[in-house]
């Protein structure tokens, strides 16, 4: 690039203006439009929530909101009643506004509106109405009881698996229905139907939690689904993570390290409330009058597949259900609350047909779905009663074109498989309901005729978190890397964030933390991540447990890992506990505050953060200053000192905790954790800072060593340039390959970007040789693998930091230092490699910011959109000048 001083021309600066009728004549003339995109609890018109003071948000219609007013009314049988009026509140905030009215009660249906004032005193019209509805808030609101099948046992006397229970209840609808709500959940999993049809779009319910601490339920609107006369509620069950039974011939994740618990037998609870137009009300609650049978799902495992025998119809040997006797030793306990699931549900996002079908010598077929994804096979087939179709998933093929199941963890004698046995009645349709797999290829056997492209399709599933960003460029390679990264995130974005969708399906806290930049860039997780923090809190070891305060590496802790030390290339590791995993309890709430302005998550789990930091202090003291852990996990360069990665992570958690205490006005704790961070910084410097003839470096002079020191802020300002140079040198020495593991990958990207070395990042990202992103594309990967050399699981998301760089570096959209909730933006696109164009957008709490640039031989043009309520500082390539602009659409050109 030519770095001569550019000739800058601001071509256009068009302030956004939204026209609309004014509620009141405003000083200065002109009109404000209505606030839009109203959300409650970061959801659109949710029903069945249980937040005591729901959080409200909206998008402002124009720049410069100076005040707002919220009003809410309560629906009552006669007419709406005024519930709350905030009055005029002087604030520019448009999100995380807590409802401030009287205490809310179960089933309350609230409608609300907002209007805003700008700095000139102009007032907007009231927004269109939005609403929320409370769910069941306490045990007293539930008349339903947990029920189970009295004949169910894990295995039958002949050793075969016992079919999973189904439950049903017939009831009458006695007139025109005004409203109907079904509140329900089940363990391990449930699928609810009304008159044989699913009650909603949510699948793989309920969301995973620590089942002794809480079980989440969902609320379904059945108002239009009920029919006059007799109706039937049906509930099928699956094993999920609740019932983890080791079964011969089936894949079972685990080895000598893990200890597993079968928490109990399948059970459900359901409460249907029907309100009629004339005010009458019927409640249908699960109890001992419900009927139950062993159903057509004959095998269900979260890890190893599902089997269904359609000859069994709706089930056999129907009998009365048993009311479950809960106690302090059962799971759930008799004190375990039922809690409204706050997360967007997992849904079927799309249905994919195979791109290729190939017959094997044994008569089976290999179906290629074109890319690795997470989902389940959906079958449409005709045949004779007793015919069984078997479908085995895999992420890759062997050299001879046969299925290679090794990356899924399965083996020929330890299978992951889906099997459907036909009833023989016409065209039969089936898909699993209680598990899923990550796969690109499916081997199908048992068909009487060759499959067409709609015989077996793939239902792609993931949590319905809204997309938050877009990215594209003139480079097909970058676009493909973006695609495989986003696909990997989708594949692991279920009710929890998993490591991979096959071998483990583990809700690893570190995988979430290490990839948090990309996760929060690609998706709006404002309603999703707080529950993952809650899962860490409820999984935290309590007083009386072994290691109180510890947060293990997975949450919920469905298996307990023995604190066994193992020899790995990077040294002696311990799987049970790791600062860069458990520290997510502190660091993710801080990220949620910075990204969304969310203070509630920090405040709610503050005591858990304190308990974890206290545990780690004791852990450090008990181990002579060396905390056990994993170091820079999954690195190809294993020279990085393990304690460097651990100490940097511990320091960052302590530093973030001091910041959290400051925001929450806990002055004494702010002083305490600032001192802890200072102590750890001094230890880090004394132990890992080195000087040689070339200058200052850290640890082993590896990419991870220098990047983690820089990113954590543990390098003195006078040394930063020298350490950045050493980092660049280590990258060049490695042939422009990424040698870090998951822990140091984010620091590597952030340190180089902060040092304005996007050129180095580009060289690493596009490198076509192993290990690296470019290599994954060159070798045909359609998702990120567990390692950038293509090894391990073929669908891990924790190496996805590159997507944050695409939007924040290449497109140049990022939050300004010190800003919260993207109120202040920086637009600083990186002209790297031979790119001639890049464009990105990101949906902030104030609206969507976008950046699109093109480069020709001598000219650079940048188009920027800044949303209302935000400001942006625009940096153009080759120029030291910055341009601060308010909301609007802008075009900048400069010569280069």
XYZ file of C-alpha atoms in Angstrom, residues 154-578:
425
model
C -33.933 -49.783 31.943
C -33.823 -53.285 30.477
C -36.269 -56.115 30.016
C -35.683 -59.609 31.459
C -34.317 -60.818 28.095
C -31.682 -58.040 28.147
C -33.250 -55.877 25.446
C -33.721 -52.182 25.928
C -37.063 -51.128 27.335
C -39.150 -48.936 25.010
C -39.533 -45.381 26.253
C -42.792 -44.395 27.967
C -45.538 -42.347 26.392
C -48.316 -40.559 28.255
C -51.733 -39.313 27.238
C -54.888 -37.668 28.475
C -58.205 -37.156 26.680
C -60.287 -34.122 27.641
C -63.247 -32.154 26.334
C -63.421 -28.603 25.070
C -66.794 -27.238 26.181
C -67.225 -24.082 24.153
C -65.472 -21.243 22.303
C -61.914 -20.872 23.587
C -60.481 -17.478 24.499
C -57.025 -18.713 25.484
C -55.243 -22.016 26.066
C -51.776 -22.482 27.516
C -49.843 -25.702 27.974
C -47.028 -25.630 30.542
C -44.949 -28.765 30.276
C -41.582 -30.452 30.563
C -40.117 -33.927 30.868
C -36.991 -35.802 31.838
C -34.815 -36.843 30.183
C -36.637 -35.327 27.185
C -40.167 -34.888 25.960
C -42.105 -34.280 22.768
C -45.616 -32.943 23.271
C -48.516 -33.325 20.861
C -52.107 -32.213 20.702
C -54.327 -34.522 18.689
C -51.245 -36.103 17.189
C -49.602 -32.866 16.054
C -46.586 -31.165 17.668
C -47.630 -28.344 19.997
C -44.894 -26.018 18.719
C -41.654 -25.632 16.805
C -39.314 -26.327 19.721
C -37.404 -29.622 19.529
C -34.980 -31.462 21.804
C -36.779 -30.169 24.871
C -36.199 -29.374 27.671
C -33.076 -27.240 27.635
C -30.213 -28.746 29.582
C -29.852 -27.668 33.213
C -28.506 -29.081 36.453
C -31.614 -31.176 37.036
C -31.336 -31.202 40.827
C -31.221 -27.384 40.839
C -33.892 -26.608 38.239
C -35.897 -28.168 35.446
C -36.959 -25.833 32.662
C -40.444 -25.886 31.175
C -41.925 -24.227 28.107
C -45.259 -22.558 27.556
C -47.196 -23.339 24.385
C -50.112 -21.363 22.966
C -52.796 -23.884 22.016
C -55.640 -21.387 21.642
C -56.206 -22.053 17.949
C -55.162 -25.696 18.040
C -57.960 -26.974 20.276
C -61.085 -28.324 18.604
C -64.616 -28.610 19.956
C -65.282 -31.874 21.764
C -62.637 -34.465 22.587
C -58.943 -33.609 22.390
C -55.886 -35.577 23.457
C -52.593 -34.418 24.907
C -49.695 -36.776 24.172
C -46.201 -36.784 25.663
C -43.422 -39.020 24.398
C -40.158 -39.332 26.298
C -36.480 -39.821 25.533
C -33.389 -40.443 27.629
C -31.367 -37.310 26.947
C -28.524 -36.519 29.353
C -30.736 -37.559 32.277
C -30.533 -41.282 31.661
C -27.094 -42.311 30.474
C -27.119 -46.086 30.283
C -24.212 -48.064 28.874
C -25.681 -50.494 26.335
C -23.781 -53.277 24.527
C -23.188 -52.489 20.863
C -24.053 -48.820 21.258
C -21.603 -45.972 21.293
C -20.927 -44.661 24.792
C -18.725 -41.648 25.390
C -16.411 -42.164 28.306
C -13.289 -43.735 29.670
C -11.698 -44.353 33.036
C -11.676 -40.643 33.934
C -15.419 -40.013 33.891
C -17.986 -40.993 36.485
C -21.579 -41.161 35.218
C -24.945 -40.885 36.871
C -28.306 -42.217 35.758
C -30.521 -39.642 37.424
C -33.797 -41.498 37.158
C -36.484 -42.912 34.894
C -38.425 -40.952 32.259
C -41.092 -38.674 33.684
C -43.281 -35.776 32.579
C -45.353 -32.984 34.048
C -48.001 -31.029 32.127
C -50.649 -28.451 32.899
C -53.113 -27.287 30.252
C -55.225 -24.262 31.174
C -58.208 -23.481 28.948
C -60.094 -20.206 29.376
C -63.417 -19.935 27.537
C -64.957 -16.824 26.012
C -67.635 -16.810 28.745
C -64.999 -16.773 31.520
C -65.165 -20.455 32.499
C -61.824 -22.216 32.975
C -60.688 -25.853 32.735
C -57.342 -27.194 33.917
C -55.992 -30.530 32.732
C -53.114 -31.535 34.992
C -50.887 -34.580 34.868
C -51.731 -36.971 37.676
C -52.556 -40.616 38.312
C -55.565 -40.488 35.983
C -53.328 -40.077 32.940
C -52.638 -43.146 30.844
C -49.204 -44.437 29.987
C -47.649 -47.157 27.854
C -44.295 -48.291 26.576
C -44.166 -46.505 23.269
C -42.803 -47.019 19.767
C -39.412 -45.396 20.558
C -37.595 -48.578 21.507
C -34.179 -47.039 22.119
C -33.063 -43.492 22.841
C -29.607 -42.202 23.642
C -28.292 -38.644 23.519
C -24.979 -39.997 22.267
C -25.704 -43.112 20.213
C -28.938 -42.636 18.288
C -32.573 -43.628 18.333
C -34.789 -46.506 17.217
C -38.502 -46.594 16.492
C -40.837 -49.519 15.803
C -43.937 -48.279 14.006
C -45.656 -51.645 14.529
C -46.134 -50.643 18.158
C -48.531 -47.860 17.125
C -48.993 -45.376 19.960
C -47.746 -47.854 22.530
C -48.640 -51.167 24.168
C -50.065 -52.243 27.534
C -51.738 -48.977 28.452
C -52.208 -48.430 32.162
C -52.597 -45.655 34.695
C -49.550 -43.479 35.294
C -47.867 -43.342 38.681
C -47.336 -40.094 40.528
C -43.605 -39.683 41.164
C -42.467 -39.619 44.773
C -39.786 -36.941 44.939
C -37.422 -36.497 47.883
C -34.099 -34.874 48.714
C -32.308 -37.895 47.232
C -34.126 -38.006 43.872
C -33.438 -35.971 40.748
C -35.292 -33.693 40.564
C -35.665 -33.178 44.307
C -38.925 -32.381 46.012
C -37.651 -28.802 46.325
C -36.381 -28.448 42.746
C -38.201 -25.572 41.045
C -39.773 -25.694 37.626
C -38.448 -22.641 35.817
C -39.454 -20.988 32.567
C -36.817 -21.648 29.923
C -35.413 -18.213 28.992
C -33.558 -19.411 25.885
C -34.742 -19.287 22.297
C -35.718 -22.871 21.487
C -33.852 -25.329 19.319
C -35.786 -25.583 16.059
C -35.488 -27.107 12.611
C -33.658 -24.389 10.686
C -33.769 -25.991 7.238
C -34.233 -29.303 5.454
C -31.440 -30.450 3.149
C -31.617 -33.049 0.382
C -28.625 -35.205 -0.464
C -26.398 -33.863 -3.213
C -25.234 -37.342 -4.170
C -26.453 -40.909 -3.645
C -24.099 -43.816 -4.272
C -24.751 -47.559 -3.945
C -22.220 -49.761 -2.174
C -21.435 -53.378 -2.917
C -23.404 -54.609 0.108
C -26.603 -52.995 -1.210
C -26.566 -50.038 1.145
C -26.351 -46.433 0.008
C -24.099 -43.522 0.929
C -25.949 -40.198 0.951
C -23.855 -37.034 0.781
C -25.574 -33.921 2.139
C -22.928 -31.596 0.753
C -21.643 -30.196 4.050
C -21.144 -31.229 7.645
C -24.044 -30.062 9.823
C -25.993 -31.006 12.936
C -29.395 -32.570 12.597
C -31.282 -35.790 12.185
C -32.361 -37.946 9.240
C -35.952 -37.572 8.117
C -37.297 -40.692 6.415
C -40.163 -41.109 3.934
C -40.490 -44.744 2.858
C -42.944 -47.528 2.035
C -42.415 -51.226 2.643
C -43.582 -54.308 4.474
C -44.255 -54.573 8.181
C -41.030 -55.464 9.958
C -38.694 -53.943 7.362
C -36.012 -51.995 9.197
C -34.152 -49.032 7.720
C -30.804 -48.340 9.386
C -29.051 -44.991 9.028
C -25.487 -44.501 10.264
C -24.022 -40.962 10.323
C -20.426 -39.960 9.625
C -18.471 -36.771 9.102
C -16.133 -38.166 6.453
C -15.465 -41.031 4.052
C -12.585 -43.480 3.894
C -10.276 -43.506 0.872
C -12.328 -46.304 -0.721
C -15.557 -44.295 -0.444
C -17.009 -46.217 2.486
C -18.146 -44.583 5.699
C -15.432 -43.420 8.115
C -17.018 -43.107 11.562
C -13.793 -42.635 13.513
C -14.176 -38.891 14.127
C -17.602 -39.428 15.722
C -16.133 -41.689 18.397
C -18.066 -44.702 17.157
C -16.636 -48.053 16.085
C -18.185 -50.981 14.189
C -19.081 -52.680 17.473
C -20.013 -49.440 19.208
C -22.447 -47.724 16.906
C -24.226 -44.438 16.505
C -27.286 -45.401 14.476
C -30.896 -44.509 13.692
C -33.310 -47.362 12.970
C -36.916 -47.318 11.865
C -39.042 -50.464 11.660
C -42.013 -50.100 9.310
C -45.653 -50.773 10.129
C -46.379 -51.651 6.482
C -49.139 -49.038 6.092
C -48.456 -46.891 3.030
C -45.804 -44.182 2.947
C -44.364 -43.808 6.423
C -42.584 -40.708 7.679
C -40.267 -40.604 10.661
C -37.450 -38.666 12.224
C -35.812 -38.988 15.652
C -37.097 -36.707 18.391
C -34.654 -37.092 21.248
C -31.174 -36.847 19.806
C -29.230 -35.605 16.795
C -25.838 -36.101 15.175
C -23.201 -34.137 13.369
C -22.745 -35.592 9.909
C -22.290 -34.996 6.229
C -22.682 -38.605 5.130
C -25.352 -41.149 5.955
C -25.161 -44.845 5.167
C -28.668 -46.164 4.613
C -29.514 -49.863 4.492
C -32.738 -51.862 4.508
C -34.466 -50.072 1.628
C -36.337 -52.210 -0.910
C -35.699 -49.737 -3.723
C -33.049 -47.163 -4.456
C -33.634 -43.939 -2.542
C -34.705 -40.787 -4.303
C -33.465 -37.432 -3.066
C -36.517 -37.003 -0.861
C -36.447 -40.524 0.627
C -34.005 -39.472 3.333
C -33.431 -35.789 3.963
C -31.614 -33.990 6.760
C -33.382 -31.684 9.189
C -30.752 -29.155 10.281
C -31.298 -28.019 13.855
C -29.867 -25.380 16.150
C -30.973 -22.809 18.714
C -33.025 -20.006 17.204
C -30.691 -17.222 18.293
C -31.096 -14.345 15.807
C -28.245 -13.707 13.413
C -26.282 -10.622 14.485
C -23.865 -10.039 11.614
C -23.045 -10.504 7.957
C -19.715 -10.634 6.159
C -18.619 -10.965 2.559
C -15.539 -10.071 0.570
C -13.922 -10.280 -2.835
C -12.080 -13.400 -1.654
C -13.849 -16.717 -2.169
C -11.438 -18.195 0.368
C -12.393 -15.757 3.133
C -16.059 -16.244 2.319
C -15.660 -20.008 2.576
C -13.806 -19.740 5.889
C -16.622 -17.551 7.197
C -19.181 -20.115 6.015
C -17.514 -23.109 7.674
C -17.002 -21.152 10.893
C -20.618 -20.070 11.107
C -21.739 -23.612 10.269
C -19.616 -24.958 13.122
C -21.166 -22.506 15.557
C -24.643 -23.454 14.382
C -23.822 -27.151 14.718
C -22.901 -26.712 18.378
C -25.526 -24.132 19.325
C -28.189 -26.256 20.972
C -29.764 -25.526 24.370
C -26.134 -25.337 25.492
C -22.968 -24.720 23.517
C -21.350 -28.078 22.894
C -17.798 -28.880 21.892
C -18.873 -31.157 19.042
C -22.178 -32.671 17.918
C -21.152 -36.308 18.034
C -18.350 -37.788 20.166
C -18.910 -35.790 23.373
C -21.672 -33.199 22.963
C -20.172 -31.645 26.077
C -21.265 -28.238 27.409
C -17.654 -27.198 27.952
C -17.345 -23.797 29.597
C -13.956 -23.146 28.013
C -15.184 -23.793 24.483
C -17.754 -21.070 25.109
C -15.238 -18.649 26.610
C -12.460 -19.220 24.072
C -14.776 -18.486 21.157
C -16.904 -15.823 22.812
C -15.820 -13.070 20.385
C -17.081 -15.003 17.367
C -20.182 -16.289 19.145
C -21.308 -12.789 20.099
C -20.363 -11.481 16.648
C -22.299 -14.056 14.656
C -25.407 -14.311 16.859
C -27.501 -12.276 19.244
C -27.020 -14.327 22.417
C -28.516 -11.831 24.865
C -31.297 -14.278 25.800
C -29.103 -17.392 25.482
C -25.804 -16.847 27.256
C -27.244 -15.839 30.670
C -28.695 -19.345 31.046
C -25.285 -20.836 30.269
C -23.874 -18.713 33.082
C -26.692 -19.972 35.303
C -25.748 -23.535 34.371
C -22.233 -22.832 35.619
C -23.617 -21.420 38.845
C -25.928 -24.361 39.506
C -23.149 -26.836 38.685
C -20.692 -25.146 41.050
C -19.515 -27.390 43.879
C -21.200 -26.409 47.126
C -19.988 -26.427 50.760
C -19.851 -30.072 51.811
C -18.880 -31.174 48.283
C -15.371 -32.069 47.297
C -13.608 -28.834 46.233
C -16.340 -26.323 47.143
C -16.424 -23.386 44.762
C -14.973 -25.352 41.853
C -16.688 -25.094 38.480
C -15.773 -28.150 36.485
C -14.968 -28.012 32.787
C -18.520 -28.858 31.749
C -21.734 -27.293 33.014
C -24.146 -28.907 33.616
C -21.749 -31.466 35.063
C -23.356 -34.566 33.569
C -20.235 -36.537 34.267
C -17.689 -35.992 36.980
C -14.051 -36.232 36.053
C -11.653 -37.731 38.532
C -8.799 -35.316 39.404
C -6.295 -37.578 37.677
C -3.030 -36.158 36.367
C -1.994 -37.215 32.855
C 1.160 -36.683 30.839
C 0.571 -34.635 27.675
C 3.038 -32.894 25.322
C 2.581 -29.590 27.159
C 3.228 -31.212 30.539
C 1.204 -32.738 33.348
C -2.462 -31.855 32.867
C -5.586 -32.272 34.948
C -9.003 -32.352 33.305
C -11.201 -31.633 36.305
C -10.455 -27.965 36.772
C -8.973 -25.233 34.618
